[in-house]
Coordinates of C-alpha atoms in Angstrom, one line a residue:
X11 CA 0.0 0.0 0.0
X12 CA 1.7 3.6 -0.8
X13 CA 2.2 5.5 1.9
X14 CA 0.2 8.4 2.0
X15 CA 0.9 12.0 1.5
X16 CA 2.5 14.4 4.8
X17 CA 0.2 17.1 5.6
X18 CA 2.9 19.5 4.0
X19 CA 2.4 17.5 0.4
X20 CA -1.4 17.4 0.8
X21 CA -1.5 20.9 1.8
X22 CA 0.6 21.9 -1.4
X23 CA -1.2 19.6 -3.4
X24 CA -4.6 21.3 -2.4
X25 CA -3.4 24.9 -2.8
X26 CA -2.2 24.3 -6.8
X27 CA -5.4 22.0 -7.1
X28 CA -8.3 24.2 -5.9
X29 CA -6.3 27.7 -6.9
X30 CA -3.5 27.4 -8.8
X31 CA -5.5 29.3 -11.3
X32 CA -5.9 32.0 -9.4
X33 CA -2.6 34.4 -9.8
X34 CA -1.5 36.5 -12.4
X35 CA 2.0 37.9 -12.4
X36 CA 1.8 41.8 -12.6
X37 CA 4.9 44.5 -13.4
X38 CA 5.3 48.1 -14.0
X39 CA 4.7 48.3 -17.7
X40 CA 8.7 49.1 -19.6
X41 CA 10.7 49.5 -16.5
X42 CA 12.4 46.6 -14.0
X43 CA 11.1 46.7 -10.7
X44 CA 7.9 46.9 -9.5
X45 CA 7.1 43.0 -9.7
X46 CA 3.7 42.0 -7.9
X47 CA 1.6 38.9 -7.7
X48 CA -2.7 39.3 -8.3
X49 CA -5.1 37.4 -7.5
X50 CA -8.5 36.6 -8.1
X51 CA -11.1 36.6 -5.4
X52 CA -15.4 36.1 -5.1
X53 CA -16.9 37.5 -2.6
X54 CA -20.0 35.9 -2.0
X55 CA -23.2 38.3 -1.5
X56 CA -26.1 35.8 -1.7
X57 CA -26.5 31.8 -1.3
X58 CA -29.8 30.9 -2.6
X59 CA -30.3 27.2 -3.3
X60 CA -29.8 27.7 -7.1
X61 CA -26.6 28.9 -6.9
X62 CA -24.0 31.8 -5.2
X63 CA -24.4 35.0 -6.2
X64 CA -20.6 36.7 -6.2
X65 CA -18.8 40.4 -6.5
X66 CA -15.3 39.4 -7.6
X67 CA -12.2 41.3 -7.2
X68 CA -7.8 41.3 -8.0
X69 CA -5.9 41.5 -4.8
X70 CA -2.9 42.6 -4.5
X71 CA -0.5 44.9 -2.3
X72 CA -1.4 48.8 -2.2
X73 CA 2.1 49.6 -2.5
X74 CA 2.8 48.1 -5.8
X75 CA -0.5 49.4 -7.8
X76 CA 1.0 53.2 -7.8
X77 CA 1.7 53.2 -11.3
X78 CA -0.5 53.8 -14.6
X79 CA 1.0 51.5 -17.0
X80 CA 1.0 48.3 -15.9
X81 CA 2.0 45.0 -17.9
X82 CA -0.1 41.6 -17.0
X83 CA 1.2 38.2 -18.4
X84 CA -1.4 36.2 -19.5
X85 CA -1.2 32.6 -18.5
X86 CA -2.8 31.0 -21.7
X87 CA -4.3 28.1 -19.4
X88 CA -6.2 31.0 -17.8
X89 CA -8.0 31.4 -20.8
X90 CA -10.3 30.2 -23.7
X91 CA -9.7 29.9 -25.8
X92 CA -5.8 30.9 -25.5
X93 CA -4.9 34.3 -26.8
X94 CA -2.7 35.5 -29.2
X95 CA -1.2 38.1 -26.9
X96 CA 1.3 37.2 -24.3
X97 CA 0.6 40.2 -22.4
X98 CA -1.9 42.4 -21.1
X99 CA -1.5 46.0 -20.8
X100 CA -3.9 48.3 -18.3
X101 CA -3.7 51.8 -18.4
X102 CA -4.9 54.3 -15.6
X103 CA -3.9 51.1 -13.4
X104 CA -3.4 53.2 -10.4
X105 CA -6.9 54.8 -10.8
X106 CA -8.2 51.2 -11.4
X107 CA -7.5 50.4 -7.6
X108 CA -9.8 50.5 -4.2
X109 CA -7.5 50.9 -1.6
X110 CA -8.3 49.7 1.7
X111 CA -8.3 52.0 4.3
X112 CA -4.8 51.3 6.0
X113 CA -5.0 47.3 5.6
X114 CA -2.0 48.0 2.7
X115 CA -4.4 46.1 0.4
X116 CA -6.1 47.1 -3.0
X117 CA -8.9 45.6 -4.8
X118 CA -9.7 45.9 -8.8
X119 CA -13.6 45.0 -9.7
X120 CA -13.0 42.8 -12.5
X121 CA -15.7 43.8 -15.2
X122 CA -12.7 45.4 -17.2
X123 CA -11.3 42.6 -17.6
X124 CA -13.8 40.4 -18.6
X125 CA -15.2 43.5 -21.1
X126 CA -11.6 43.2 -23.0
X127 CA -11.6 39.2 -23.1
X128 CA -15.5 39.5 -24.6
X129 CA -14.0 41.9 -27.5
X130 CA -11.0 39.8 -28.0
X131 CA -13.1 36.9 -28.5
X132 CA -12.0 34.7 -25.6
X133 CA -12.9 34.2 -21.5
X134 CA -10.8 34.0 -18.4
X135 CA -11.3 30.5 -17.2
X136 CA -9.3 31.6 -13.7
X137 CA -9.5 29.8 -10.2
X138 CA -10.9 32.2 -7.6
X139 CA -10.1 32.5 -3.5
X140 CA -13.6 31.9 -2.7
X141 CA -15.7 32.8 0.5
X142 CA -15.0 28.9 1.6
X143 CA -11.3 29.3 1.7
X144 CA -10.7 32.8 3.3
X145 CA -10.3 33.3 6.3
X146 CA -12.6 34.2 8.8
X147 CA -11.8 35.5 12.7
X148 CA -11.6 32.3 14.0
X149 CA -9.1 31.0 11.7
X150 CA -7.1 34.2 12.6
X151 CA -7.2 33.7 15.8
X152 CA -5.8 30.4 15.8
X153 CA -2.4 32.1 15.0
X154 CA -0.1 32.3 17.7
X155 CA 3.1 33.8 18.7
X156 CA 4.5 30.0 18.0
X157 CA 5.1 30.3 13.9
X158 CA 3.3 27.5 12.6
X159 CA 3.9 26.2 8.5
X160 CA 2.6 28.5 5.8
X161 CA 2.6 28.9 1.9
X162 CA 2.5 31.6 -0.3
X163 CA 1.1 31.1 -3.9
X164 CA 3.2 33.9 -6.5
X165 CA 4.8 34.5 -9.2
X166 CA 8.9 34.9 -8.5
X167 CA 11.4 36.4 -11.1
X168 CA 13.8 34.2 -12.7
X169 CA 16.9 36.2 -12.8
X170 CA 18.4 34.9 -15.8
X171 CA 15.6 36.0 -18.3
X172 CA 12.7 37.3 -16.0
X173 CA 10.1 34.4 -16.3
X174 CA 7.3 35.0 -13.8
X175 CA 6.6 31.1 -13.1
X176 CA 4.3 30.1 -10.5
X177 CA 5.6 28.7 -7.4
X178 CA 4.3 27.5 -3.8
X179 CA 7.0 29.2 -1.6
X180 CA 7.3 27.4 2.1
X181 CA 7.9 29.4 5.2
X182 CA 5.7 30.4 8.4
X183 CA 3.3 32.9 9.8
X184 CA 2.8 34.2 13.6
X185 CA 1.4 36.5 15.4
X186 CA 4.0 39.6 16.7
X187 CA 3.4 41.1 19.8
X188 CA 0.8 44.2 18.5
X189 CA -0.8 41.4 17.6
X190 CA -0.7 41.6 13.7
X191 CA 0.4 38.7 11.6
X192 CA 3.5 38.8 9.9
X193 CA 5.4 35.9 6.9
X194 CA 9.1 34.5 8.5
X195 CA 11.1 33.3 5.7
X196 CA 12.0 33.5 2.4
X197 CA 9.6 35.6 0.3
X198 CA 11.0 36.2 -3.5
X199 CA 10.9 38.7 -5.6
X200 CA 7.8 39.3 -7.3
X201 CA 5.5 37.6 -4.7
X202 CA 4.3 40.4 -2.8
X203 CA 0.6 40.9 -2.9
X204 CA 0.0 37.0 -3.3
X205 CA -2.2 34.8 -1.3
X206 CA -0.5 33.3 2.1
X207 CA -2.3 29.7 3.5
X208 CA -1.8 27.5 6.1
X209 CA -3.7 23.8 6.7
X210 CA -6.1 23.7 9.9
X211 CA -5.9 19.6 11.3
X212 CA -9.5 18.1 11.2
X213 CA -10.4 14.4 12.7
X214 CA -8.2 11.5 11.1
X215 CA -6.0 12.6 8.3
X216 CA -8.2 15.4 6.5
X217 CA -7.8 19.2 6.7
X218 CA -9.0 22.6 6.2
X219 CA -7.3 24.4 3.8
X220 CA -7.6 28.3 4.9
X221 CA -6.3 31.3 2.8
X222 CA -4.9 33.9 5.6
X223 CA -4.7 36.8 3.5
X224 CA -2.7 39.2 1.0
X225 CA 1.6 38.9 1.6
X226 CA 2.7 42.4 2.5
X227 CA 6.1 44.1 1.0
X228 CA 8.6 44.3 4.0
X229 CA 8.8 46.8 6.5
X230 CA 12.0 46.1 8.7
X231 CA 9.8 44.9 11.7
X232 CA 9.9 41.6 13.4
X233 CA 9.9 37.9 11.9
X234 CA 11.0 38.0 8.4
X235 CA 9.6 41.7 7.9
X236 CA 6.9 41.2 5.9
X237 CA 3.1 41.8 7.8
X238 CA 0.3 39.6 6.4
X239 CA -2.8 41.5 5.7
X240 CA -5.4 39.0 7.1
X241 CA -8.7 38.0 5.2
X242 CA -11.2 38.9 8.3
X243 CA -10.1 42.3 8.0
X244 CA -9.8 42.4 4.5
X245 CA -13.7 40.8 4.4
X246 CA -15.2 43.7 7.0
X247 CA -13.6 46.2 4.2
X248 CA -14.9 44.9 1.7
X249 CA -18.3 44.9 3.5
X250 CA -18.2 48.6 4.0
X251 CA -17.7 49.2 -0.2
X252 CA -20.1 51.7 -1.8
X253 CA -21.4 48.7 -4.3
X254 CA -21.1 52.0 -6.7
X255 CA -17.6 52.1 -6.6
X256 CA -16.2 53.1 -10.4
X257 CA -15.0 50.0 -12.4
X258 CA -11.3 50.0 -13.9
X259 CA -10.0 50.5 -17.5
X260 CA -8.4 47.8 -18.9
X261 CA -6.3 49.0 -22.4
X262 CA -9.4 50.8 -23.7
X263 CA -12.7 51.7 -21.8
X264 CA -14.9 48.5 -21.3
X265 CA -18.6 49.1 -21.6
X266 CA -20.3 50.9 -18.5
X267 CA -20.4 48.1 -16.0
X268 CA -20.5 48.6 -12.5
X269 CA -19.1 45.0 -11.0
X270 CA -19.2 41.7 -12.3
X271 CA -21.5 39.2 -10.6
X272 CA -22.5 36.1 -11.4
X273 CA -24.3 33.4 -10.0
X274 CA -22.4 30.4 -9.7

């Protein structure tokens, strides 16, 4: 009989399975620097028994959405069919950003984007952190000031010809002495603003996989330096949107569309 997998490999296993679709890798548009991770997120509004009704949303970092020409790669499994274009350019891309009061976290309603892949003739077939998998205050709160294993799902930076491949970086998460929760270890370039998890033990071998919230850029405190923006907060600011906030511009103005919703 095989053996079977460590937490650690089921835990990996589960994060590319459920949401390895979810990232894009994100730059300032004809410069170096400025590498960032996105990521796709529902939140869920209604649960009716024909289906979830959801407002979805990028994530990423505030810091690293202060710029107006960005450059997206477009992961041609993301899509359908696949594009011709490798990349995708937004313009007014700082403009395109809710920031969240002082969380260090920006959200982009996606009905932009999904306007330019409808005139281009194709979809986004993405993975999305759903309301299932981010974490609520109880999952927080199971965070102590003993680091326990975490993962962060992002796009590094190949220094030899700047490929933005996906990888599941290892390292830990605990909870500093002002209480916040902050990423020790090894965070590479390019993978601020990505999604941070951790596995919660249930009964026997089976887990819950929980998404903690939004990887921070460094600030010189504490524990590896970089605070984790956690998804209960992130959730009670989202709560508190006008649901008439402007939607973004993606390359040229999509057609007047508030949010994207659908019903799932």
């Amino acid at each position: 009989m095989p053996e079977l997998p460590s937490l650690h490999e089921a835990t990996v296993d589960a994060i590319v399975g459920r949401v390895g679709g979810a990232t894009l890798p994100s730059q300032e548009a004809h410069r170096e620097g400025s590498h960032a991770t996105l990521f796709w997120f529902n939140e869920l509004l209604e649960s009716a028994p024909d289906g979830d009704v959801v407002r979805q949303f990028l994530v990423t970092a505030g810091e690293l959405t202060r710029f107006d020409l960005a450059e997206v790669t477009i992961r041609p499994s993301l899509c359908d069919p696949a594009p011709s274009a490798e990349k995708l350019i937004l313009t007014d891309f700082a403009e395109s950003w809710i920031h969240l009061g002082d969380l260090g976290v920006a959200v982009m309603p996606t009905a932009g984007l999904h306007a330019y892949a409808d005139r281009k003739g194709w979809r986004w077939n993405t993975d999305e952190i759903t309301d299932g998998i981010a974490a609520r205050d109880e999952d927080i709160a199971r965070i102590g000031a003993e680091p326990v294993v975490a993962y962060v799902l992002g796009h590094d930076v190949n220094p030899d010809d700047g490929a933005r491949d996906q990888a599941a970086v290892v390292g830990k998460v605990a909870r500093a002495g002002d209480g916040t929760i902050r990423w020790g270890g090894r965070l590479p370039q390019g993978c601020v603003g990505a999604p941070v998890f951790m596995s919660v033990p249930l009964n026997g071998d089976s887990f819950k996989l929980v998404c903690v919230g939004v990887a921070l850029p460094p600030d010189g405190r504490d524990f590896g330096h970089h605070p984790v923006a956690t998804f209960d907060a992130v959730r009670r600011a989202l709560d508190a949107l006008d649901s008439e906030t402007p939607a973004p511009t993606a390359v040229t103005p999509p057609r007047r569309r508030r949010w994207w919703q659908r019903r799932s």
